[in-house]
Coordinates of N, CA and C in Angstrom, one line a residue:
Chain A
X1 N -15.2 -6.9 3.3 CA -13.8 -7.1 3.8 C -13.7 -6.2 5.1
X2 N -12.3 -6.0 5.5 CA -12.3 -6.0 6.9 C -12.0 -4.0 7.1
X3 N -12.2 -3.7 7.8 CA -11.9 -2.4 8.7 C -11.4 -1.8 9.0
X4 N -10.2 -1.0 9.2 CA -9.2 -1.0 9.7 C -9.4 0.9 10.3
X5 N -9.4 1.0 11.8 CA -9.8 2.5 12.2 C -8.0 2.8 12.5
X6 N -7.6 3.5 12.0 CA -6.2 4.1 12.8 C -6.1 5.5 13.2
X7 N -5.4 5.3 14.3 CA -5.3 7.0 15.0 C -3.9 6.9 15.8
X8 N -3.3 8.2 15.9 CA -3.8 9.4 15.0 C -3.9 9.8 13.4
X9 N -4.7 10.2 13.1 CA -4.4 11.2 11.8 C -3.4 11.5 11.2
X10 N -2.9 12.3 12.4 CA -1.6 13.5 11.9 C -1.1 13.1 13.7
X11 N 0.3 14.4 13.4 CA 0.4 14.6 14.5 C 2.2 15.3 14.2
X12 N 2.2 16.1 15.2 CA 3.4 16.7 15.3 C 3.9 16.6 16.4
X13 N 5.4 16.3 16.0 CA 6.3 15.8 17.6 C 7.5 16.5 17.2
X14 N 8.2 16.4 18.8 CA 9.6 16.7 19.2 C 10.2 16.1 19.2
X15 N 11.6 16.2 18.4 CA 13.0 15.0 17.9 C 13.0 14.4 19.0
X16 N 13.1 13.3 19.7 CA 13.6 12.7 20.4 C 12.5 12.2 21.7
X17 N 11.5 12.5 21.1 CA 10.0 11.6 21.6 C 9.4 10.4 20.9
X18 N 8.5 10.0 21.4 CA 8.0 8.5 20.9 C 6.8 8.6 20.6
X19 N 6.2 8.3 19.5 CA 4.5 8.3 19.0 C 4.2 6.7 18.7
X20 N 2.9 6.4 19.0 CA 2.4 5.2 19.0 C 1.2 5.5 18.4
X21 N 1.4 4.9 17.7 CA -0.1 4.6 16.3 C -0.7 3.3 16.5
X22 N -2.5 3.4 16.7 CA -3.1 2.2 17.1 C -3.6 1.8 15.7
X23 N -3.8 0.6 15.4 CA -4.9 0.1 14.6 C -5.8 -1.1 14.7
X24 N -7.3 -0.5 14.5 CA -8.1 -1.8 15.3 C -8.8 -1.9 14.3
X25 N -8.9 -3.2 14.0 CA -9.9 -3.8 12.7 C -11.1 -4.6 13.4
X26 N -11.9 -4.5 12.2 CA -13.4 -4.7 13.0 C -13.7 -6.0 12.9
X27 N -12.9 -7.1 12.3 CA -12.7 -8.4 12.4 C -11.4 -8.9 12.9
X28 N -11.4 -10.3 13.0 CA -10.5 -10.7 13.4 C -9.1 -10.9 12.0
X29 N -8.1 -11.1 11.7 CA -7.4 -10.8 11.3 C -6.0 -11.9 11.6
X30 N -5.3 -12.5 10.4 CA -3.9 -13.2 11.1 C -3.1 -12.4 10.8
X31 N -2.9 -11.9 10.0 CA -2.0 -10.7 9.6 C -2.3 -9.5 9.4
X32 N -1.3 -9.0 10.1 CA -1.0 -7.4 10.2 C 0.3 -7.0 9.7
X33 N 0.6 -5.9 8.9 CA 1.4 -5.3 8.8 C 1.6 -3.4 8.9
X34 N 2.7 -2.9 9.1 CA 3.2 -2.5 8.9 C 4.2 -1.0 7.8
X35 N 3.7 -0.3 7.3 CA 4.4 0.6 5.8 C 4.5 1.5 6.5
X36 N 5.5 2.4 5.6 CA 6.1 4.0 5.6 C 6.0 4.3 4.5
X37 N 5.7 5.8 4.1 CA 5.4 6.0 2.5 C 6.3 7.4 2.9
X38 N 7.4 7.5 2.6 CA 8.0 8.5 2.8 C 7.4 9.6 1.8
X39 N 7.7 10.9 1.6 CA 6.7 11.7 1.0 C 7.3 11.7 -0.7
X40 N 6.6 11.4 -1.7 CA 7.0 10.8 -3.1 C 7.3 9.9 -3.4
X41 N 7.2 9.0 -2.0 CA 7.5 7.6 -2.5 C 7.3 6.7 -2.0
X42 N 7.4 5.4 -2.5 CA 5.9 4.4 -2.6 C 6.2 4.0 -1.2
X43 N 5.0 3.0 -0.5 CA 4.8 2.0 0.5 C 6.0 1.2 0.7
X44 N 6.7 1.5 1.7 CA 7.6 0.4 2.4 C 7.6 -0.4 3.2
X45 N 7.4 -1.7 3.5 CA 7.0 -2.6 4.8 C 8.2 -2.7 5.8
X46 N 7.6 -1.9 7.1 CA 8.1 -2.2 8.0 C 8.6 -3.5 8.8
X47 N 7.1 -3.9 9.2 CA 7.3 -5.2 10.0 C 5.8 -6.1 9.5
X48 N 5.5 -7.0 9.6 CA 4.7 -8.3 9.8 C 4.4 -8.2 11.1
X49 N 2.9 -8.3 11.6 CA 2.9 -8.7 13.0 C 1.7 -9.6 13.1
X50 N 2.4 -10.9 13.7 CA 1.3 -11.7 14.2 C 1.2 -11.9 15.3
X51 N -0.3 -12.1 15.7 CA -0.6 -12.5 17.0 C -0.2 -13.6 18.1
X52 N 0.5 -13.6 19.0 CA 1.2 -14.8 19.7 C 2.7 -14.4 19.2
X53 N 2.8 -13.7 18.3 CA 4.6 -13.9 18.0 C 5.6 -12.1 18.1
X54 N 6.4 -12.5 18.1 CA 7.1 -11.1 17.9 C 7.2 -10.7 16.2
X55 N 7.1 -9.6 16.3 CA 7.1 -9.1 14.7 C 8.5 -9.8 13.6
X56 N 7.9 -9.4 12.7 CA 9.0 -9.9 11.7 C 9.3 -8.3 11.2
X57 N 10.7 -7.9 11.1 CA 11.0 -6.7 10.6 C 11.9 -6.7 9.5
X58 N 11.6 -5.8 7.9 CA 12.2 -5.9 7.0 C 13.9 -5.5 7.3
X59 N 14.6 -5.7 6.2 CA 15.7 -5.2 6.0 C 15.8 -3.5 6.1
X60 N 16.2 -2.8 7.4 CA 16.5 -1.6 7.5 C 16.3 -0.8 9.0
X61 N 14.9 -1.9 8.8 CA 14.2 -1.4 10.6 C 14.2 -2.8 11.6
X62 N 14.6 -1.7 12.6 CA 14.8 -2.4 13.9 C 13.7 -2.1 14.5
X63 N 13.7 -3.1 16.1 CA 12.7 -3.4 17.1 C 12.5 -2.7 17.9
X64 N 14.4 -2.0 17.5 CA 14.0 -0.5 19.5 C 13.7 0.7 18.4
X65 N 13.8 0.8 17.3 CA 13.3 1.9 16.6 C 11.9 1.8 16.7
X66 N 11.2 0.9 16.2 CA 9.7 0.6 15.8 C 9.4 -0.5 16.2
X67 N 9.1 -0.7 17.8 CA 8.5 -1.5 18.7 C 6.7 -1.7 18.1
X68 N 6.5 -3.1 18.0 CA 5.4 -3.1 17.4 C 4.4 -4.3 18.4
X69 N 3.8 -4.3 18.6 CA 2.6 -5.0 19.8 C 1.5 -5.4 18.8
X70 N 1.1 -6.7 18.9 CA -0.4 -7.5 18.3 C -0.8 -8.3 19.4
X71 N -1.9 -7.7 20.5 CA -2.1 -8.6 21.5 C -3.2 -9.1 21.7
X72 N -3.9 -9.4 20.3 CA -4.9 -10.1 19.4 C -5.4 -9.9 18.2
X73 N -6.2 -10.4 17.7 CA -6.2 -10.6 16.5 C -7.3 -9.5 15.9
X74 N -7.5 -8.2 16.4 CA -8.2 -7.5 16.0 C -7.3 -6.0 15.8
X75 N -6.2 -6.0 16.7 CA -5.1 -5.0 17.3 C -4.1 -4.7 17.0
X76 N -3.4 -3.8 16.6 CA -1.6 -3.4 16.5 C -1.5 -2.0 16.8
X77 N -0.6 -2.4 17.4 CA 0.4 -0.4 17.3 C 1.8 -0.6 17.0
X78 N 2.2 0.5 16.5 CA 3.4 0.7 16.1 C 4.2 1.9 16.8
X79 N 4.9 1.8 17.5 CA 5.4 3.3 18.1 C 7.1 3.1 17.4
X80 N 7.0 4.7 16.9 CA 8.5 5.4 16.4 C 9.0 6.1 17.5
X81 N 10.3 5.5 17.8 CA 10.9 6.0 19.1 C 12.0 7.0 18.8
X82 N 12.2 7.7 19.7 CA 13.7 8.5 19.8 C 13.5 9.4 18.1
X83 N 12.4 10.0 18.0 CA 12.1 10.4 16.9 C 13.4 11.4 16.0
X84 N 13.4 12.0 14.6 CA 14.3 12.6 14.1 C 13.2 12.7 13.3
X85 N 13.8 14.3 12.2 CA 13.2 14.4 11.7 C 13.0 13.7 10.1
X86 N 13.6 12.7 10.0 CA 13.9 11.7 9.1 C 12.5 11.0 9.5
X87 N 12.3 10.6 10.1 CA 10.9 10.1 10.6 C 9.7 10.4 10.0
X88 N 9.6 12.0 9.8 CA 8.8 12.4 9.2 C 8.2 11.5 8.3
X89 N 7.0 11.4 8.4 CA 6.6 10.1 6.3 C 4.9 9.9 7.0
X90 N 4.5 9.1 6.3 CA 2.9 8.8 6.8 C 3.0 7.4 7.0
X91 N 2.8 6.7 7.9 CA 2.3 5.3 8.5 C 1.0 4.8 8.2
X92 N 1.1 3.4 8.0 CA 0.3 3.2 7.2 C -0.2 1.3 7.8
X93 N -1.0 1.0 8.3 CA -1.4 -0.3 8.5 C -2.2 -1.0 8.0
X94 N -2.0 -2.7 7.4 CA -2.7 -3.0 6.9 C -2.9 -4.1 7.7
X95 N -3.6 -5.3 7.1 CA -4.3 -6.6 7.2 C -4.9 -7.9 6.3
X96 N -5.0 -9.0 5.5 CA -5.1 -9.3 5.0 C -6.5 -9.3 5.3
X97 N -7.3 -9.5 4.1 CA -8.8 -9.7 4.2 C -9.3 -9.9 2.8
X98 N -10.3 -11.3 2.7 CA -10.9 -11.7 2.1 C -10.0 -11.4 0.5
X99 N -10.2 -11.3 -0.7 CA -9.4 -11.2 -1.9 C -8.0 -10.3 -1.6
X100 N -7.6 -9.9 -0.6 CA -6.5 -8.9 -0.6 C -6.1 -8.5 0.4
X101 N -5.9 -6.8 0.4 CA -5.4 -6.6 2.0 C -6.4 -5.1 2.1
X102 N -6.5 -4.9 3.0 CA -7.2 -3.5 3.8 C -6.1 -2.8 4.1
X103 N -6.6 -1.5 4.1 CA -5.6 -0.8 4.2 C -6.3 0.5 5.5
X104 N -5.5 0.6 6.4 CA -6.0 1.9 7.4 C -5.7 3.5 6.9
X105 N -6.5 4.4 7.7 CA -6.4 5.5 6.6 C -4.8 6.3 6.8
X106 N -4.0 6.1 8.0 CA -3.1 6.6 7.8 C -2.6 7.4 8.8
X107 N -1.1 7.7 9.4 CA -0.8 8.6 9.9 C 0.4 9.2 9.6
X108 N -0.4 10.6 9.5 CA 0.5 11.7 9.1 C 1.8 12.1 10.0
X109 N 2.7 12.1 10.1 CA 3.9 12.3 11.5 C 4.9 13.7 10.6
X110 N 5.3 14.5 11.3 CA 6.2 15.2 11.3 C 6.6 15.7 12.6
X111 N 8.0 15.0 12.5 CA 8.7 15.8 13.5 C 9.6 16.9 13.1
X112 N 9.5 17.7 14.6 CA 10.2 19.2 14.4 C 11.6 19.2 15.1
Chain B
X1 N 15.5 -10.9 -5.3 CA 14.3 -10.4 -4.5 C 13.2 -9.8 -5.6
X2 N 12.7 -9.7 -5.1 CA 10.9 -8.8 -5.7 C 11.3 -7.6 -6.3
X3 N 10.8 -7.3 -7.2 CA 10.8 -5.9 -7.6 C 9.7 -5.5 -8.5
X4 N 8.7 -4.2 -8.4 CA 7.6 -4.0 -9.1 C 8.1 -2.4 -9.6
X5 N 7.9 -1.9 -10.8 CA 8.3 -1.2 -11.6 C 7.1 -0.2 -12.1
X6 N 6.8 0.5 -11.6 CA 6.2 1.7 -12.3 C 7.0 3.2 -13.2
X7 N 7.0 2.9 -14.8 CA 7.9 3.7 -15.0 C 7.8 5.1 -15.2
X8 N 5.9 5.6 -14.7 CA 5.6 6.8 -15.7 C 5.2 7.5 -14.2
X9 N 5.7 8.2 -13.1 CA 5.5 8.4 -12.0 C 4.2 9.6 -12.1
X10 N 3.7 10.1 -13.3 CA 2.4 11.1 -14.0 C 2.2 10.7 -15.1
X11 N 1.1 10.5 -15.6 CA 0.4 9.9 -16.8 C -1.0 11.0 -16.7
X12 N -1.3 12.0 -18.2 CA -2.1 12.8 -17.9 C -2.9 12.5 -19.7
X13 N -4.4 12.8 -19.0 CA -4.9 12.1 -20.7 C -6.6 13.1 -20.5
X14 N -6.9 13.0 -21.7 CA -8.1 13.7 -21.6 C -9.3 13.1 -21.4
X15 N -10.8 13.4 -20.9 CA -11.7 12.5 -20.7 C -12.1 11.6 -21.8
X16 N -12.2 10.4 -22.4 CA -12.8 9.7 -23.0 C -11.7 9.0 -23.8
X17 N -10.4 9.1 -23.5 CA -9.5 8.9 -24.1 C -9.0 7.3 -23.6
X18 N -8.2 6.6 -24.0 CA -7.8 5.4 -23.4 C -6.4 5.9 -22.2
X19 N -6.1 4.8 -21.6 CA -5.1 5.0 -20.8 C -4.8 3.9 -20.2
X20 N -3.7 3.7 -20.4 CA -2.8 2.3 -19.8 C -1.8 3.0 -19.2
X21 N -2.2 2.3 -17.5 CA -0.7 2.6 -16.7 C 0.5 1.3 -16.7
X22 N 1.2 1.6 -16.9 CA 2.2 0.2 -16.7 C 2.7 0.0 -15.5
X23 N 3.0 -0.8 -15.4 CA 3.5 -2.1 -14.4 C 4.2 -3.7 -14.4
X24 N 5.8 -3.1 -14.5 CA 6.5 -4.2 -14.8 C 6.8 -5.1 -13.5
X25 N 7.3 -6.4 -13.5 CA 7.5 -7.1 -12.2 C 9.1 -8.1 -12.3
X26 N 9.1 -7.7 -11.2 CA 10.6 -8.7 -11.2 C 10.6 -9.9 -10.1
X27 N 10.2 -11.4 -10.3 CA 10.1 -12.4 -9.4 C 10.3 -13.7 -10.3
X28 N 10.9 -14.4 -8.8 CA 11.2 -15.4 -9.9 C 10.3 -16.8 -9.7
X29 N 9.2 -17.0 -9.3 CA 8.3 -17.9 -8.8 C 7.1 -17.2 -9.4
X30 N 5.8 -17.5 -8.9 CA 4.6 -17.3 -9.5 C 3.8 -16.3 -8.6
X31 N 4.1 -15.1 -9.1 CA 3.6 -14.0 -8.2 C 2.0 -13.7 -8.5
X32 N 1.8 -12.6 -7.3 CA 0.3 -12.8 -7.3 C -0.2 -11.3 -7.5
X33 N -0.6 -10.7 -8.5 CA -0.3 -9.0 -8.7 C -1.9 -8.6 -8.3
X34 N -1.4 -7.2 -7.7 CA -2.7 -6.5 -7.3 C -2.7 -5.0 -7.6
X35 N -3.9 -4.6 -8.2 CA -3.6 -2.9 -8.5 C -4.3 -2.6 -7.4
X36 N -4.0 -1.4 -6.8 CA -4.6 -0.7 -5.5 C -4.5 1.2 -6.3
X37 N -5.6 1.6 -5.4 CA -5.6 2.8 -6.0 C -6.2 3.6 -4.8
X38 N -5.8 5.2 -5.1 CA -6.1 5.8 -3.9 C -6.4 7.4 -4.4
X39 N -7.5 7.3 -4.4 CA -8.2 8.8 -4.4 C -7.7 9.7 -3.3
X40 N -8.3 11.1 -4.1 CA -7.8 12.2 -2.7 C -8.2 11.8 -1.6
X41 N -7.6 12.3 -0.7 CA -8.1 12.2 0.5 C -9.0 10.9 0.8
X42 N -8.5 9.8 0.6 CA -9.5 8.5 1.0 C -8.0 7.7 1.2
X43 N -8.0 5.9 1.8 CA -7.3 5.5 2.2 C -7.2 4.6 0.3
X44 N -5.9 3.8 0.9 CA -5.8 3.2 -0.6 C -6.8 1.9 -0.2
X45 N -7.0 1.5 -1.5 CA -8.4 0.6 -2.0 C -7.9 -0.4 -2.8
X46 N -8.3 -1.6 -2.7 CA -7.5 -2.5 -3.8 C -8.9 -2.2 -4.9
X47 N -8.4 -2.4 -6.5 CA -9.0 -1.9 -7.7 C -9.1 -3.7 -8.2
X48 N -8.0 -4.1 -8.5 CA -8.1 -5.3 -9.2 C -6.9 -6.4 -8.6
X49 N -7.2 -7.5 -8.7 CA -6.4 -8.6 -8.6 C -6.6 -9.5 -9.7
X50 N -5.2 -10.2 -10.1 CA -5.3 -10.8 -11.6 C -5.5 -11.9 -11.5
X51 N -5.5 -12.1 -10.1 CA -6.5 -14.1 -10.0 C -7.9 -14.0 -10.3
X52 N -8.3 -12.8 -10.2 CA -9.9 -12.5 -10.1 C -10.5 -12.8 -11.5
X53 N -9.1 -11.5 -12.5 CA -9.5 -11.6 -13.5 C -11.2 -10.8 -13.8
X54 N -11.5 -9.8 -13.4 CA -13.1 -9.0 -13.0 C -12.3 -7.7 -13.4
X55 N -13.3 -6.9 -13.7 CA -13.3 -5.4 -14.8 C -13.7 -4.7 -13.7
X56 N -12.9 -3.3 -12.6 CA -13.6 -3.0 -11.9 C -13.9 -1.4 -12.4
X57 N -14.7 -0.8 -12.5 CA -15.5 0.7 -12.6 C -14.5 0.8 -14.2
X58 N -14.4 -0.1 -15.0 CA -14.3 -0.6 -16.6 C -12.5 -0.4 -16.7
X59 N -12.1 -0.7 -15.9 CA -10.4 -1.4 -15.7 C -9.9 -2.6 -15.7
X60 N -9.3 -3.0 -16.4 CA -8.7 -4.3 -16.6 C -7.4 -4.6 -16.7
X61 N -6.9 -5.7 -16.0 CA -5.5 -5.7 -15.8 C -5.5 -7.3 -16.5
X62 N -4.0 -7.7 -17.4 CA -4.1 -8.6 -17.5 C -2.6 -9.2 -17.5
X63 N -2.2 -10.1 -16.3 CA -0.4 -10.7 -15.9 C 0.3 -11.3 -17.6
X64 N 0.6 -10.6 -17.8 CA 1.4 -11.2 -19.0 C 3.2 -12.2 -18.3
X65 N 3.0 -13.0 -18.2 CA 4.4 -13.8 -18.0 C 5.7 -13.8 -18.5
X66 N 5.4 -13.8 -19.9 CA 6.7 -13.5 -20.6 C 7.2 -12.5 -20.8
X67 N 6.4 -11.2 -20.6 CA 6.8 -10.0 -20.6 C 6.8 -9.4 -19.5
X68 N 6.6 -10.0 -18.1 CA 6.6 -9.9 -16.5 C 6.0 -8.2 -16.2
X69 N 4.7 -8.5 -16.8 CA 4.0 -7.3 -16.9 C 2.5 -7.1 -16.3
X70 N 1.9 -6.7 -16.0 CA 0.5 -6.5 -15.4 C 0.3 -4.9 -15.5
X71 N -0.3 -4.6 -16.6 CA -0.8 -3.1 -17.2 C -1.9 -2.7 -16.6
X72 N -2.5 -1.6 -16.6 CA -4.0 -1.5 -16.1 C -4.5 -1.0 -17.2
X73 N -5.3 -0.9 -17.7 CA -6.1 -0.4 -19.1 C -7.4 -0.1 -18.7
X74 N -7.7 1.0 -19.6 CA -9.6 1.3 -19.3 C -9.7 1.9 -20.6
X75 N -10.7 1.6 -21.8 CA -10.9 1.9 -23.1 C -11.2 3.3 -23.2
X76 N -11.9 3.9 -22.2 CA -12.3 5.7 -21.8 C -11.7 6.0 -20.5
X77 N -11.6 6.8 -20.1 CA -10.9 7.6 -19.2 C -12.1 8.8 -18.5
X78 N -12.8 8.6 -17.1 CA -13.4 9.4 -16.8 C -12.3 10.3 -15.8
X79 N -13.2 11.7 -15.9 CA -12.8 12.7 -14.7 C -12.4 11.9 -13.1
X80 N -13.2 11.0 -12.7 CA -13.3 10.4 -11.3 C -12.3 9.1 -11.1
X81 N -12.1 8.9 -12.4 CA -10.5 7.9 -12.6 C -9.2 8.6 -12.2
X82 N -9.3 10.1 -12.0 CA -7.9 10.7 -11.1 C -7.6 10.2 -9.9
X83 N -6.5 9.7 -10.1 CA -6.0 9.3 -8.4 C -4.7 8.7 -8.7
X84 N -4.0 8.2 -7.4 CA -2.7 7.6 -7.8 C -3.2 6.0 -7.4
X85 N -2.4 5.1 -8.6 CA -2.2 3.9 -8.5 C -1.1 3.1 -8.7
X86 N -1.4 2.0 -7.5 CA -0.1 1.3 -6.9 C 0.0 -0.1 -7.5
X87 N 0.5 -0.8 -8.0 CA 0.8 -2.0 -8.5 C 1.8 -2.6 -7.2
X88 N 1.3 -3.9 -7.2 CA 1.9 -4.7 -6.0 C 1.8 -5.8 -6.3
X89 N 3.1 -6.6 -5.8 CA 3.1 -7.8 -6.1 C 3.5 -8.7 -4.6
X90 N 2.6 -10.1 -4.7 CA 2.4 -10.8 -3.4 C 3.3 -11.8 -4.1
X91 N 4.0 -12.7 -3.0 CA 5.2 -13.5 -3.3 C 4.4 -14.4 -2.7
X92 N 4.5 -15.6 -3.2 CA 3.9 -17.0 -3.7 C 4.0 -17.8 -2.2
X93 N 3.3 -18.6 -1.5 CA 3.5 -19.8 -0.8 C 2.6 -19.3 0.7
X94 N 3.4 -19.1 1.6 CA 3.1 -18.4 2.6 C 3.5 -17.4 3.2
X95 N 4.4 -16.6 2.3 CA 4.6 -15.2 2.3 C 3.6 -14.0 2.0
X96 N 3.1 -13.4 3.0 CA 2.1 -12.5 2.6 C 2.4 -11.3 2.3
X97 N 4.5 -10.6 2.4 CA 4.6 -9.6 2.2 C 4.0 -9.2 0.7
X98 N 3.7 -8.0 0.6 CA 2.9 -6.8 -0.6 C 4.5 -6.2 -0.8
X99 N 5.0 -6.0 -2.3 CA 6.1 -5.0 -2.7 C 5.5 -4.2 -3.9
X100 N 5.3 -2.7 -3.7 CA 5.1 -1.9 -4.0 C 5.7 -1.1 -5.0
X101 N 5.5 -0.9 -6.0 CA 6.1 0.3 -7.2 C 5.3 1.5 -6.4
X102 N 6.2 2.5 -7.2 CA 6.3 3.8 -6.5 C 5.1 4.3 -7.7
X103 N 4.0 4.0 -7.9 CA 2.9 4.7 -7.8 C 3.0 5.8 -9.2
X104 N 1.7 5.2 -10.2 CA 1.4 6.4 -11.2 C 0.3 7.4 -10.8
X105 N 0.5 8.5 -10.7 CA -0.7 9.4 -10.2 C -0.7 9.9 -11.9
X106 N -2.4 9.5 -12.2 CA -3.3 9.8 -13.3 C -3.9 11.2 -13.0
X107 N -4.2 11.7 -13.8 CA -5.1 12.9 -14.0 C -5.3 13.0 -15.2
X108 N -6.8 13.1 -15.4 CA -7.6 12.9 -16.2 C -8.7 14.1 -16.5
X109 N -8.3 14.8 -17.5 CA -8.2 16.1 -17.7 C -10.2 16.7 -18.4
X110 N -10.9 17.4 -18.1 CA -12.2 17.7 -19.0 C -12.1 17.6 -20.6

C-alpha cells in the first residue's frame, strides 16, 4: 500500500501566523484527505482533496481557515491560517490505498 | 448522519487474557467498517476490515447488522497488543469519507 511522508513533525507558532503541512505519497493516489485529532479526541475530517478540483470541506471548516492545494496526484498541503491557540491539535493526512486508507505520521502544532 | 461509538475510552486486561473492544455504528445504508490501530509513537495502521473478513496478529472483527456492531476480539491478549484503537466507518457508494469513534486505548498488563 501507499506512503505517505508528512512534514513537519511538530512545530511551534505564533497566534496569528500560518503553517503549511506538506504530504507526499509515493504513489499516485485519487484521494486525499484531511483530520484534526484534537488532544483526547478522535480524528476529525477536515476536507477531501482531489486532484483537478477544489477541496470539499466538512461542516465547521472553512477554505480561508484551511486553504488546502492537490496539484497532483501524489501531493497535498494543508496550511492553518491566522493561527489561535485553539489550533493547537495534531494534523493528520491520509489517502485511499489498496484495502483502505494510509495514514501520514503526523503533525504536531501548538500555538503560543 | 454516521455515527461510530466507542464506549470504553481504557480497557486494561492482563497478558493471556481475552479482550473485546467494542464498537457500536450508527448508518443507515450498508457501511463498510475498519479497525485501525496505532501504537506508540508509530502512525495509525489499518488492523482489520470486515469485507476482508482475515484474523490479523490473532484479532477478529465481526459486522453484526442487527446489533449495528463490529467488536474486535482476540482469545489472548499479548504485551505488544497495547495501543489505541480506532473503529471507523466508510459510507457506502462513492463517498470515501472515514467517521471515527474516539478511540479505546488497551493496555495490556504482564
Amino acid at each position: 500500500s501507499a506512503v505517505i511522508s508528512q512534514k513537519p513533525s511538530r512545530d511551534i507558532c505564533q497566534r496569528g501566523t500560518s503553517l503549511t503541512i506538506q504530504c507526499q505519497v509515493d504513489s499516485q493516489v485519487t484521494m486525499m484527505f484531511w483530520y484534526r485529532q484534537q488532544p483526547g479526541q478522535s480524528l476529525t475530517l477536515i476536507a477531501t482533496a482531489n486532484q483537478g478540483s477544489e477541496a470539499t470541506y466538512e461542516s465547521g471548516f472553512v477554505i480561508d481557515k484551511f486553504p488546502i492545494s492537490r496539484p497532483n496526484l501524489t501531493f497535498s498541503t494543508l496550511t492553518v491560517s491566522n493561527m489561535s491557540p485553539e489550533d493547537s491539535s495534531i494534523y493528520l493526512c491520509s489517502a485511499t490505498s489498496g484495502d483502505g486508507y494510509t495514514f501520514g505520521s503526523g503533525t504536531r502544532l501548538t500555538v503560543v | 448522519a454516521q455515527r461510530v461509538t466507542q464506549p470504553e475510552k481504557l480497557l486494561s486486561v492482563f497478558k493471556g487474557a481475552p479482550v473485546e473492544l467494542k464498537c457500536n455504528y450508527s448508518y443507515s445504508g450498508s457501511p463498510e467498517l475498519f479497525w485501525y490501530v496505532q501504537y506508540s509513537r508509530q502512525r495509525l495502521q489499518l488492523l482489520l476490515r470486515h469485507i476482508s473478513r482475515e484474523s490479523i496478529k490473532g484479532f477478529t472483527a465481526d459486522l453484526n447488522k442487527g446489533e449495528t456492531s463490529f467488536h474486535l476480539k482476540k482469545p489472548f491478549a499479548q504485551e505488544e497488543d497495547s495501543a489505541m484503537y480506532y473503529c471507523a466507518l466508510k459510507s457506502g457508494g462513492s463517498n470515501y469519507k472515514l467517521t471515527f469513534g474516539k478511540g479505546t486505548l488497551l493496555t495490556v498488563n504482564p
